[in-house]
Structure formats: C-alpha cells, structure tokens
Amino acid sequence: MTDSHAKSAYGQSVADACRRLGYSSTIEALLTLAALEIKVEIPIIRDNGELAIFTGYRVQHQNARGPCKGGLRYHPQVDIDDVRELASLMTMKTALAGIPLGGGKGGIACNPHEMSQRELEMLTRKFVKRIHREIGPNSDIMAPDVGTNAQTMGWIHSEYSSIYGHSPAAVTGKPLALGGSLGRDKATGFGIGIVVAEYARHRNSPLEGATAVIQGFGNVGFHAAQALTALGVKVVAISDSRSAVRRDAGVDLAALSAQKRSRGSLKDTDGHDSIDPEALFEIDCDYLVPAALGDAIHMGNAARLACRTVVEGANAPVTAEADAALRERGIAIIPDILANAGGVIVSYFEWVQNLQRQIWPLEQVDDELTRILGNAAREVLDHAGEAGLDLRSAAFDIAIRRVKDALDATGI
Ligand code: GLU
C-alpha cells in the first residue's frame, strides 16, 4: 500500500450512494458496520512437532436478503479490518446480482504456501470446530477465496458434517465428489468474460482484436484469460505473484500453465518475453484486469496506467484515491461487485442444488450465470448512463437500494 490513507473505495461508495438515494446516516452505518465479528485463536501442532497459534476471523456483515455468504481467505496479511470490508463487499455483490443471500467473509492469518497439506487440514478443521455454531446453510456459507480452494471446502464440509450430519449446503466451492457444482471452478473468470462482453456491446466496441492485460495467474486470472481469449480478445501480458510475461500476438495459456506447474513461475516460458511485473500496468491495452490482491492499483502507479478500462477481477484492487485519479483520467472501472460476481452466483447455484438434492448439467450452470450476471451488467450500464454516474456508483446505488428494501420489509 502506498497511499497515505490507503483504503478501498467501499466506505466512500456507501456514503456517496446513501447521499444520492437520500438514505439516513443510520442506514449508512448499518451498511458499514458488521452484524457479527468472530475472532478465534487456532493452535495446531506443526509438522516439526512445535505448537503454533494462528488467528482466524469470520465476519457476518448483513443477512437481510438471505444467509451471509462469502469466501474464506488464507493469507499472511489477513486482519479484522480487511475481512470486515471484504464481508461488506459481499453484501453488495449478492444484492447487485439479485440472489437471495447476504454478505460475509472469513480469513486466517497464515501463509498457506509454507504449510503442508496436513497442517492446512488441521488448521481448517480446528477453525470449523471453533465457529461451527455460527455457520451453516441458513446462517453463513463459506467458499474459496485467496489461498483456499475446493480441498479446503471439502475439509470444512467434512468437519461440519461430522457435527450436524451430512450438510453439503453449509459450504460451497466443494470438490465435485462432495456435492460441488459443475462450472464453479471457472465461474469467476467466466463471469468476467460475460461482464466484459456486455460492456463492449453497450459501447458498440467489438471485442475481436481488443487487447487485455491480466495481473494474476490464480483461479480468477487464469479463467479470465481463457474467457477473454474465447471472446476474441488478445491477452498480451499476464503475471503471477513473482513474474510476468508478454507476447503481443497473444499469450499461450497452455504453455504458461505447463511452465507454472513445472517451474512454479511464468518466467522464461518459451515464446514469451519475461518482463518486470511492475511494468505490466504500463502496457497499452483496452482491458486491464487486476485479478490478484487488494490495493494493487494505488497512487504510486495509477498515473502510469495505459489501459482504457480496468476490470476488477480481485476484490478491492483499486484504492479510493486511485479510483478518483483514474476517473479523472477518463479510465473506466468495472467494479468488483459486478466484474467478479460470477463466483458467488455459481456458489448460489451449488447451494440450491445441495438443498434440493439436484445436480445441474454444466450447460444449465453456464446459461443461468450468463442470464443473471448479464442482467446485472445491463442494469449497471443503463443506470450509469441514465444518471450520469461511473459504473461503481451505479452498481452501489442498485445494491444499496435492494438491501434497504429488505431492511424496510423486515420492519427495521
Ligand atoms: N470469494 C469469492 C468472492 O469474493 C466467492 C464467494 C462465494 O462464492 O461465496 O466473491
């Protein structure tokens, strides 16, 4: 973080939207505060025989529209402020998508890359033992996020089910063998393709021959690259946490995946130029997709961006100050609560399938995701056009109005 008072655009967006919508400061406070914040210490025995203690969090932000829903993050920088803000973003994301869920988020401050599978399993199971009374299919449903994956969700499912009986709907993003949904793995990246396609259609700018740069080669970055390539977009550069590569003719995703698997990094992939990851943001392109961690675009690099549009694949990748600076420069931002909502929408499908003991074919998942996320994108684009707003403000207007309607209907 390089900004003096670095924070994401969330608090500002809520305040501005409440002002535009004429909502009271009490409503603004309700949307900013969390309903429940849990902090637990999790002791485990490391593989070297020593005791280590990790701190875990779960924040339930809002459940007016349905059970809290959101990921569980394993990363050394996880703290309560971060988790609270990410939880509130989930409330906005589910509301904007129009799915009957609220917002939550969790995290454990740890470095999963320096832990064995056994250690991660112990950590995850212990965390569930600590918080199981607060989570479940009707209260709070976890899912993968940075540093966690389907296997992590499998452990959560197993531990939770050992207490309450078989309960697949208690957690989403599970392995297929445990009731996971087809299409969940690629959903966030695939959704980025759906949103970019709507955006391009709205602006009458063809995607064929457009260019994209992607920061991040994890689940979101990889599948976003795949989805954009399928739409005819040329992905000319991509990075992982340590390296970046460029190829003006379009990167070769199969070669990059193979290199990442065998060497652990994208560096020196045949046919690609290795570049400085910081230089990635300076490449001239139509779409820049930050798909790694928060605060990737800040006042230290915002002035150097050479893209036409930023597509927020990650959560809160643009700080509030950088958001304003980019707008000033005429660079559009497709906000996280729209751009990366594909993941939670397919999580919702997984939850529905589990509750109904159904298995949807992949085609149904993809079609329903395209319908729901496409609608949300069109609503945001139309509202932005009609009200003369940037896309983040338009998205927050729609989401906040829906949460407020639910609060009103409950009598608060
Ligand atoms: N972690 C993802 C997100 O931030 C997915 C959450 C979910 O599927 O519940 O949207």
GROMACS .gro file of C-alpha atoms and ligand atoms in nm:
model
  422
    1MET     CA    1   0.000   0.000   0.000
    2THR     CA    2   0.142   0.331  -0.100
    3ASP     CA    3  -0.144   0.576  -0.047
    4SER     CA    4  -0.124   0.794   0.262
    5HIS     CA    5  -0.460   0.675   0.395
    6ALA     CA    6  -0.495   0.374   0.175
    7LYS     CA    7  -0.843   0.229   0.183
    8SER     CA    8  -1.059   0.073  -0.081
    9ALA     CA    9  -1.339   0.263  -0.243
   10TYR     CA   10  -1.602   0.088  -0.025
   11GLY     CA   11  -1.667   0.337   0.256
   12GLN     CA   12  -1.674   0.626   0.016
   13SER     CA   13  -1.904   0.444  -0.224
   14VAL     CA   14  -2.158   0.368   0.051
   15ALA     CA   15  -2.152   0.727   0.179
   16ASP     CA   16  -2.197   0.870  -0.172
   17ALA     CA   17  -2.474   0.626  -0.264
   18CYS     CA   18  -2.665   0.697   0.059
   19ARG     CA   19  -2.644   1.067  -0.015
   20ARG     CA   20  -2.770   1.020  -0.373
   21LEU     CA   21  -3.052   0.793  -0.256
   22GLY     CA   22  -3.147   1.020   0.035
   23TYR     CA   23  -3.084   0.749   0.299
   24SER     CA   24  -3.013   0.840   0.659
   25SER     CA   25  -2.678   0.817   0.834
   26THR     CA   26  -2.824   0.524   1.031
   27ILE     CA   27  -2.870   0.327   0.711
   28GLU     CA   28  -2.518   0.424   0.608
   29ALA     CA   29  -2.389   0.296   0.943
   30LEU     CA   30  -2.584  -0.030   0.905
   31LEU     CA   31  -2.422  -0.085   0.568
   32THR     CA   32  -2.076  -0.010   0.700
   33LEU     CA   33  -2.084  -0.194   1.033
   34ALA     CA   34  -2.093  -0.572   1.060
   35ALA     CA   35  -2.367  -0.770   1.235
   36LEU     CA   36  -2.122  -1.019   1.390
   37GLU     CA   37  -1.743  -1.036   1.411
   38ILE     CA   38  -1.574  -1.354   1.528
   39LYS     CA   39  -1.205  -1.382   1.618
   40VAL     CA   40  -1.057  -1.712   1.730
   41GLU     CA   41  -0.712  -1.842   1.815
   42ILE     CA   42  -0.634  -2.173   1.645
   43PRO     CA   43  -0.349  -2.379   1.792
   44ILE     CA   44  -0.211  -2.662   1.580
   45ILE     CA   45   0.094  -2.886   1.602
   46ARG     CA   46   0.324  -2.811   1.308
   47ASP     CA   47   0.498  -3.094   1.122
   48ASN     CA   48   0.817  -3.017   1.317
   49GLY     CA   49   0.635  -3.102   1.641
   50GLU     CA   50   0.607  -2.743   1.761
   51LEU     CA   51   0.287  -2.573   1.865
   52ALA     CA   52   0.182  -2.277   1.650
   53ILE     CA   53  -0.112  -2.044   1.704
   54PHE     CA   54  -0.298  -1.881   1.415
   55THR     CA   55  -0.570  -1.616   1.432
   56GLY     CA   56  -0.890  -1.672   1.236
   57TYR     CA   57  -1.181  -1.438   1.164
   58ARG     CA   58  -1.532  -1.463   1.034
   59VAL     CA   59  -1.741  -1.153   0.979
   60GLN     CA   60  -2.113  -1.166   0.907
   61HIS     CA   61  -2.198  -0.832   0.760
   62GLN     CA   62  -2.565  -0.844   0.657
   63ASN     CA   63  -2.836  -1.107   0.634
   64ALA     CA   64  -3.145  -0.901   0.548
   65ARG     CA   65  -3.163  -1.058   0.199
   66GLY     CA   66  -3.055  -1.411   0.299
   67PRO     CA   67  -2.786  -1.607   0.483
   68CYS     CA   68  -2.441  -1.446   0.489
   69LYS     CA   69  -2.224  -1.566   0.202
   70GLY     CA   70  -1.860  -1.523   0.120
   71GLY     CA   71  -1.514  -1.666   0.095
   72LEU     CA   72  -1.251  -1.778   0.343
   73ARG     CA   73  -0.906  -1.633   0.278
   74TYR     CA   74  -0.567  -1.773   0.388
   75HIS     CA   75  -0.303  -1.502   0.364
   76PRO     CA   76  -0.039  -1.356   0.599
   77GLN     CA   77  -0.196  -1.008   0.583
   78VAL     CA   78  -0.547  -1.108   0.685
   79ASP     CA   79  -0.680  -0.886   0.966
   80ILE     CA   80  -1.019  -0.788   1.102
   81ASP     CA   81  -1.043  -0.458   0.912
   82ASP     CA   82  -0.971  -0.631   0.585
   83VAL     CA   83  -1.218  -0.912   0.649
   84ARG     CA   84  -1.490  -0.667   0.758
   85GLU     CA   85  -1.455  -0.465   0.440
   86LEU     CA   86  -1.450  -0.776   0.222
   87ALA     CA   87  -1.762  -0.902   0.402
   88SER     CA   88  -1.947  -0.580   0.327
   89LEU     CA   89  -1.846  -0.602  -0.038
   90MET     CA   90  -2.014  -0.945  -0.046
   91THR     CA   91  -2.340  -0.789   0.077
   92MET     CA   92  -2.326  -0.551  -0.219
   93LYS     CA   93  -2.225  -0.827  -0.461
   94THR     CA   94  -2.512  -1.061  -0.374
   95ALA     CA   95  -2.760  -0.772  -0.375
   96LEU     CA   96  -2.642  -0.647  -0.714
   97ALA     CA   97  -2.668  -0.999  -0.857
   98GLY     CA   98  -3.018  -1.022  -0.711
   99ILE     CA   99  -2.953  -1.360  -0.546
  100PRO     CA  100  -3.115  -1.428  -0.204
  101LEU     CA  101  -2.800  -1.412   0.008
  102GLY     CA  102  -2.626  -1.162   0.234
  103GLY     CA  103  -2.258  -1.091   0.286
  104GLY     CA  104  -1.982  -1.247   0.495
  105LYS     CA  105  -1.612  -1.316   0.478
  106GLY     CA  106  -1.351  -1.502   0.676
  107GLY     CA  107  -0.979  -1.537   0.690
  108ILE     CA  108  -0.690  -1.693   0.873
  109ALA     CA  109  -0.360  -1.506   0.900
  110CYS     CA  110  -0.120  -1.770   0.768
  111ASN     CA  111   0.098  -1.843   0.467
  112PRO     CA  112  -0.056  -2.148   0.300
  113HIS     CA  113   0.243  -2.179   0.065
  114GLU     CA  114   0.467  -2.253   0.361
  115MET     CA  115   0.236  -2.511   0.517
  116SER     CA  116   0.191  -2.880   0.444
  117GLN     CA  117  -0.145  -3.028   0.344
  118ARG     CA  118  -0.166  -3.191   0.687
  119GLU     CA  119  -0.111  -2.859   0.861
  120LEU     CA  120  -0.368  -2.685   0.641
  121GLU     CA  121  -0.620  -2.960   0.708
  122MET     CA  122  -0.566  -2.934   1.086
  123LEU     CA  123  -0.596  -2.556   1.071
  124THR     CA  124  -0.918  -2.570   0.869
  125ARG     CA  125  -1.082  -2.839   1.081
  126LYS     CA  126  -0.989  -2.660   1.406
  127PHE     CA  127  -1.131  -2.335   1.269
  128VAL     CA  128  -1.462  -2.509   1.193
  129LYS     CA  129  -1.462  -2.664   1.543
  130ARG     CA  130  -1.430  -2.313   1.685
  131ILE     CA  131  -1.700  -2.141   1.478
  132HIS     CA  132  -1.947  -2.417   1.376
  133ARG     CA  133  -2.232  -2.276   1.585
  134GLU     CA  134  -2.229  -1.957   1.379
  135ILE     CA  135  -2.212  -2.107   1.029
  136GLY     CA  136  -2.440  -2.333   0.826
  137PRO     CA  137  -2.680  -2.348   0.529
  138ASN     CA  138  -2.926  -2.100   0.683
  139SER     CA  139  -2.683  -1.864   0.853
  140ASP     CA  140  -2.341  -1.829   0.692
  141ILE     CA  141  -2.196  -2.021   0.398
  142MET     CA  142  -1.822  -2.015   0.329
  143ALA     CA  143  -1.648  -2.058  -0.009
  144PRO     CA  144  -1.297  -2.041  -0.157
  145ASP     CA  145  -1.105  -1.713  -0.175
  146VAL     CA  146  -0.736  -1.614  -0.193
  147GLY     CA  147  -0.520  -1.904  -0.063
  148THR     CA  148  -0.803  -2.157  -0.029
  149ASN     CA  149  -0.958  -2.398  -0.280
  150ALA     CA  150  -1.202  -2.686  -0.328
  151GLN     CA  151  -0.994  -2.909  -0.100
  152THR     CA  152  -1.022  -2.655   0.185
  153MET     CA  153  -1.400  -2.652   0.135
  154GLY     CA  154  -1.401  -3.034   0.139
  155TRP     CA  155  -1.242  -3.027   0.487
  156ILE     CA  156  -1.497  -2.771   0.606
  157HIS     CA  157  -1.780  -2.988   0.470
  158SER     CA  158  -1.639  -3.297   0.639
  159GLU     CA  159  -1.583  -3.129   0.977
  160TYR     CA  160  -1.920  -2.953   0.977
  161SER     CA  161  -2.100  -3.272   0.870
  162SER     CA  162  -1.930  -3.469   1.148
  163ILE     CA  163  -2.118  -3.245   1.394
  164TYR     CA  164  -2.451  -3.185   1.217
  165GLY     CA  165  -2.484  -3.482   0.979
  166HIS     CA  166  -2.435  -3.465   0.603
  167SER     CA  167  -2.475  -3.093   0.522
  168PRO     CA  168  -2.338  -3.013   0.177
  169ALA     CA  169  -2.523  -2.678   0.162
  170ALA     CA  170  -2.315  -2.548   0.455
  171VAL     CA  171  -2.024  -2.458   0.227
  172THR     CA  172  -1.977  -2.402  -0.149
  173GLY     CA  173  -1.689  -2.440  -0.390
  174LYS     CA  174  -1.656  -2.802  -0.273
  175PRO     CA  175  -1.498  -3.078  -0.480
  176LEU     CA  176  -1.748  -3.231  -0.727
  177ALA     CA  177  -1.727  -3.560  -0.536
  178LEU     CA  178  -1.875  -3.390  -0.227
  179GLY     CA  179  -2.160  -3.206  -0.398
  180GLY     CA  180  -1.971  -2.923  -0.562
  181SER     CA  181  -2.123  -2.766  -0.873
  182LEU     CA  182  -2.004  -2.812  -1.226
  183GLY     CA  183  -1.869  -2.480  -1.350
  184ARG     CA  184  -1.786  -2.339  -1.003
  185ASP     CA  185  -1.413  -2.355  -1.058
  186LYS     CA  186  -1.410  -2.133  -1.366
  187ALA     CA  187  -1.712  -1.923  -1.259
  188THR     CA  188  -1.537  -1.600  -1.153
  189GLY     CA  189  -1.318  -1.582  -1.465
  190PHE     CA  190  -1.600  -1.695  -1.693
  191GLY     CA  191  -1.817  -1.424  -1.535
  192ILE     CA  192  -1.554  -1.160  -1.615
  193GLY     CA  193  -1.599  -1.262  -1.980
  194ILE     CA  194  -1.979  -1.221  -1.951
  195VAL     CA  195  -1.947  -0.873  -1.799
  196VAL     CA  196  -1.682  -0.753  -2.046
  197ALA     CA  197  -1.897  -0.879  -2.335
  198GLU     CA  198  -2.198  -0.679  -2.208
  199TYR     CA  199  -1.982  -0.373  -2.154
  200ALA     CA  200  -1.837  -0.392  -2.506
  201ARG     CA  201  -2.183  -0.446  -2.658
  202HIS     CA  202  -2.315  -0.145  -2.468
  203ARG     CA  203  -2.036   0.071  -2.607
  204ASN     CA  204  -2.052  -0.077  -2.955
  205SER     CA  205  -1.684  -0.162  -2.937
  206PRO     CA  206  -1.601  -0.503  -3.082
  207LEU     CA  207  -1.409  -0.750  -2.866
  208GLU     CA  208  -1.249  -0.918  -3.166
  209GLY     CA  209  -0.895  -0.777  -3.175
  210ALA     CA  210  -0.928  -0.587  -2.843
  211THR     CA  211  -0.635  -0.635  -2.603
  212ALA     CA  212  -0.617  -0.728  -2.235
  213VAL     CA  213  -0.351  -0.744  -1.964
  214ILE     CA  214  -0.412  -0.963  -1.660
  215GLN     CA  215  -0.246  -0.938  -1.320
  216GLY     CA  216  -0.269  -1.277  -1.151
  217PHE     CA  217  -0.248  -1.637  -1.269
  218GLY     CA  218  -0.454  -1.798  -0.995
  219ASN     CA  219  -0.805  -1.931  -1.035
  220VAL     CA  220  -0.951  -1.593  -1.136
  221GLY     CA  221  -0.668  -1.471  -1.362
  222PHE     CA  222  -0.634  -1.799  -1.548
  223HIS     CA  223  -1.004  -1.845  -1.617
  224ALA     CA  224  -1.047  -1.476  -1.705
  225ALA     CA  225  -0.768  -1.514  -1.962
  226GLN     CA  226  -0.940  -1.819  -2.102
  227ALA     CA  227  -1.282  -1.649  -2.117
  228LEU     CA  228  -1.150  -1.331  -2.277
  229THR     CA  229  -0.949  -1.529  -2.533
  230ALA     CA  230  -1.265  -1.723  -2.623
  231LEU     CA  231  -1.436  -1.388  -2.690
  232GLY     CA  232  -1.165  -1.290  -2.940
  233VAL     CA  233  -0.970  -1.064  -2.701
  234LYS     CA  234  -0.592  -1.085  -2.727
  235VAL     CA  235  -0.437  -1.129  -2.382
  236VAL     CA  236  -0.098  -0.967  -2.442
  237ALA     CA  237   0.054  -0.994  -2.093
  238ILE     CA  238  -0.009  -1.179  -1.769
  239SER     CA  239   0.167  -1.209  -1.433
  240ASP     CA  240   0.180  -1.428  -1.125
  241SER     CA  241   0.298  -1.316  -0.782
  242ARG     CA  242   0.666  -1.318  -0.881
  243SER     CA  243   0.695  -1.287  -1.258
  244ALA     CA  244   0.527  -1.150  -1.568
  245VAL     CA  245   0.532  -1.236  -1.938
  246ARG     CA  246   0.435  -1.051  -2.254
  247ARG     CA  247   0.351  -1.170  -2.603
  248ASP     CA  248   0.194  -0.920  -2.841
  249ALA     CA  249   0.042  -1.193  -3.058
  250GLY     CA  250  -0.146  -1.320  -2.751
  251VAL     CA  251  -0.016  -1.538  -2.466
  252ASP     CA  252  -0.024  -1.918  -2.495
  253LEU     CA  253  -0.221  -2.025  -2.189
  254ALA     CA  254  -0.140  -2.394  -2.223
  255ALA     CA  255   0.235  -2.320  -2.235
  256LEU     CA  256   0.208  -2.083  -1.937
  257SER     CA  257   0.014  -2.339  -1.729
  258ALA     CA  258   0.273  -2.607  -1.807
  259GLN     CA  259   0.557  -2.371  -1.711
  260LYS     CA  260   0.382  -2.272  -1.388
  261ARG     CA  261   0.327  -2.637  -1.298
  262SER     CA  262   0.683  -2.747  -1.369
  263ARG     CA  263   0.881  -2.437  -1.262
  264GLY     CA  264   0.644  -2.267  -1.017
  265SER     CA  265   0.655  -1.939  -1.210
  266LEU     CA  266   0.576  -1.798  -1.556
  267LYS     CA  267   0.929  -1.671  -1.607
  268ASP     CA  268   1.114  -1.780  -1.922
  269THR     CA  269   0.816  -1.951  -2.085
  270ASP     CA  270   0.913  -2.031  -2.445
  271GLY     CA  271   0.790  -1.775  -2.698
  272HIS     CA  272   0.715  -1.511  -2.432
  273ASP     CA  273   0.919  -1.211  -2.314
  274SER     CA  274   0.975  -1.205  -1.938
  275ILE     CA  275   0.901  -0.854  -1.809
  276ASP     CA  276   0.909  -0.671  -1.477
  277PRO     CA  277   0.573  -0.734  -1.302
  278GLU     CA  278   0.553  -0.362  -1.219
  279ALA     CA  279   0.576  -0.279  -1.591
  280LEU     CA  280   0.264  -0.485  -1.653
  281PHE     CA  281   0.035  -0.196  -1.561
  282GLU     CA  282   0.204   0.035  -1.811
  283ILE     CA  283   0.120  -0.173  -2.117
  284ASP     CA  284  -0.119  -0.006  -2.359
  285CYS     CA  285  -0.437  -0.217  -2.371
  286ASP     CA  286  -0.816  -0.199  -2.377
  287TYR     CA  287  -0.880  -0.400  -2.060
  288LEU     CA  288  -0.656  -0.425  -1.756
  289VAL     CA  289  -0.774  -0.699  -1.519
  290PRO     CA  290  -0.621  -0.688  -1.169
  291ALA     CA  291  -0.701  -1.042  -1.051
  292ALA     CA  292  -0.469  -1.084  -0.754
  293LEU     CA  293  -0.487  -0.897  -0.422
  294GLY     CA  294  -0.646  -0.577  -0.293
  295ASP     CA  295  -0.489  -0.232  -0.340
  296ALA     CA  296  -0.290  -0.339  -0.648
  297ILE     CA  297  -0.367  -0.006  -0.817
  298HIS     CA  298  -0.275   0.286  -0.594
  299MET     CA  299  -0.144   0.642  -0.619
  300GLY     CA  300   0.204   0.504  -0.684
  301ASN     CA  301   0.106   0.353  -1.018
  302ALA     CA  302  -0.235   0.500  -1.118
  303ALA     CA  303  -0.077   0.777  -1.327
  304ARG     CA  304   0.116   0.519  -1.531
  305LEU     CA  305  -0.179   0.301  -1.629
  306ALA     CA  306  -0.219   0.286  -2.007
  307CYS     CA  307  -0.547   0.095  -2.035
  308ARG     CA  308  -0.891   0.219  -2.143
  309THR     CA  309  -1.085   0.017  -1.884
  310VAL     CA  310  -0.997  -0.153  -1.553
  311VAL     CA  311  -1.192  -0.472  -1.482
  312GLU     CA  312  -1.178  -0.556  -1.111
  313GLY     CA  313  -1.124  -0.932  -1.106
  314ALA     CA  314  -0.995  -0.918  -0.748
  315ASN     CA  315  -1.187  -0.765  -0.458
  316ALA     CA  316  -1.099  -0.401  -0.390
  317PRO     CA  317  -0.793  -0.390  -0.619
  318VAL     CA  318  -0.815  -0.010  -0.661
  319THR     CA  319  -0.770   0.224  -0.363
  320ALA     CA  320  -1.019   0.509  -0.316
  321GLU     CA  321  -0.762   0.769  -0.415
  322ALA     CA  322  -0.657   0.579  -0.726
  323ASP     CA  323  -1.024   0.530  -0.816
  324ALA     CA  324  -1.070   0.908  -0.825
  325ALA     CA  325  -0.744   0.959  -1.014
  326LEU     CA  326  -0.839   0.707  -1.282
  327ARG     CA  327  -1.181   0.863  -1.328
  328GLU     CA  328  -1.013   1.199  -1.372
  329ARG     CA  329  -0.802   1.046  -1.648
  330GLY     CA  330  -1.111   0.906  -1.822
  331ILE     CA  331  -1.027   0.544  -1.744
  332ALA     CA  332  -1.345   0.346  -1.676
  333ILE     CA  333  -1.361   0.090  -1.393
  334ILE     CA  334  -1.591  -0.212  -1.399
  335PRO     CA  335  -1.628  -0.263  -1.022
  336ASP     CA  336  -1.554  -0.584  -0.833
  337ILE     CA  337  -1.911  -0.633  -0.712
  338LEU     CA  338  -2.012  -0.674  -1.077
  339ALA     CA  339  -1.696  -0.798  -1.250
  340ASN     CA  340  -1.616  -1.089  -1.017
  341ALA     CA  341  -1.970  -1.183  -0.909
  342GLY     CA  342  -1.967  -1.499  -1.122
  343GLY     CA  343  -1.808  -1.694  -0.836
  344VAL     CA  344  -2.071  -1.622  -0.577
  345ILE     CA  345  -2.353  -1.664  -0.830
  346VAL     CA  346  -2.242  -2.020  -0.907
  347SER     CA  347  -2.193  -2.073  -0.531
  348TYR     CA  348  -2.560  -1.983  -0.503
  349PHE     CA  349  -2.641  -2.248  -0.769
  350GLU     CA  350  -2.435  -2.500  -0.570
  351TRP     CA  351  -2.627  -2.419  -0.252
  352VAL     CA  352  -2.961  -2.452  -0.437
  353GLN     CA  353  -2.856  -2.788  -0.589
  354ASN     CA  354  -2.745  -2.918  -0.247
  355LEU     CA  355  -3.065  -2.807  -0.074
  356GLN     CA  356  -3.275  -2.970  -0.348
  357ARG     CA  357  -3.052  -3.280  -0.385
  358GLN     CA  358  -3.007  -3.196  -0.753
  359ILE     CA  359  -2.717  -3.198  -0.997
  360TRP     CA  360  -2.733  -2.942  -1.276
  361PRO     CA  361  -2.556  -3.004  -1.608
  362LEU     CA  362  -2.275  -2.761  -1.690
  363GLU     CA  363  -2.482  -2.604  -1.967
  364GLN     CA  364  -2.753  -2.507  -1.716
  365VAL     CA  365  -2.494  -2.353  -1.481
  366ASP     CA  366  -2.333  -2.152  -1.761
  367ASP     CA  367  -2.667  -2.040  -1.907
  368GLU     CA  368  -2.810  -1.930  -1.572
  369LEU     CA  369  -2.487  -1.750  -1.484
  370THR     CA  370  -2.492  -1.572  -1.820
  371ARG     CA  371  -2.855  -1.469  -1.763
  372ILE     CA  372  -2.814  -1.343  -1.405
  373LEU     CA  373  -2.477  -1.172  -1.446
  374GLY     CA  374  -2.569  -1.035  -1.791
  375ASN     CA  375  -2.883  -0.878  -1.639
  376ALA     CA  376  -2.682  -0.724  -1.355
  377ALA     CA  377  -2.430  -0.580  -1.602
  378ARG     CA  378  -2.704  -0.429  -1.819
  379GLU     CA  379  -2.874  -0.278  -1.512
  380VAL     CA  380  -2.548  -0.114  -1.403
  381LEU     CA  381  -2.466   0.014  -1.753
  382ASP     CA  382  -2.819   0.151  -1.804
  383HIS     CA  383  -2.834   0.319  -1.464
  384ALA     CA  384  -2.487   0.469  -1.512
  385GLY     CA  385  -2.594   0.608  -1.849
  386GLU     CA  386  -2.927   0.746  -1.727
  387ALA     CA  387  -2.794   0.902  -1.405
  388GLY     CA  388  -2.460   1.014  -1.546
  389LEU     CA  389  -2.266   0.804  -1.295
  390ASP     CA  390  -1.947   0.600  -1.308
  391LEU     CA  391  -2.005   0.224  -1.300
  392ARG     CA  392  -1.908   0.173  -0.933
  393SER     CA  393  -2.152   0.439  -0.817
  394ALA     CA  394  -2.427   0.295  -1.037
  395ALA     CA  395  -2.363  -0.055  -0.902
  396PHE     CA  396  -2.371   0.066  -0.540
  397ASP     CA  397  -2.698   0.256  -0.600
  398ILE     CA  398  -2.868  -0.061  -0.721
  399ALA     CA  399  -2.722  -0.286  -0.449
  400ILE     CA  400  -2.786  -0.048  -0.161
  401ARG     CA  401  -3.144   0.012  -0.270
  402ARG     CA  402  -3.205  -0.366  -0.260
  403VAL     CA  403  -3.055  -0.406   0.087
  404LYS     CA  404  -3.255  -0.107   0.212
  405ASP     CA  405  -3.577  -0.251   0.065
  406ALA     CA  406  -3.512  -0.577   0.253
  407LEU     CA  407  -3.439  -0.390   0.577
  408ASP     CA  408  -3.760  -0.190   0.535
  409ALA     CA  409  -3.959  -0.507   0.465
  410THR     CA  410  -3.833  -0.666   0.785
  411GLY     CA  411  -3.957  -0.364   0.974
  412ILE     CA  412  -3.620  -0.213   1.073
  413GLU     N1  413  -1.456  -1.547  -0.268
  413GLU     C1  414  -1.543  -1.519  -0.377
  413GLU     C2  415  -1.583  -1.373  -0.380
  413GLU     O1  416  -1.516  -1.290  -0.323
  413GLU     C3  417  -1.662  -1.614  -0.382
  413GLU     C4  418  -1.751  -1.610  -0.263
  413GLU     C5  419  -1.858  -1.718  -0.263
  413GLU     O2  420  -1.866  -1.795  -0.357
  413GLU     O3  421  -1.932  -1.722  -0.164
  413GLU     O4  422  -1.677  -1.334  -0.443
   0.00000   0.00000   0.00000
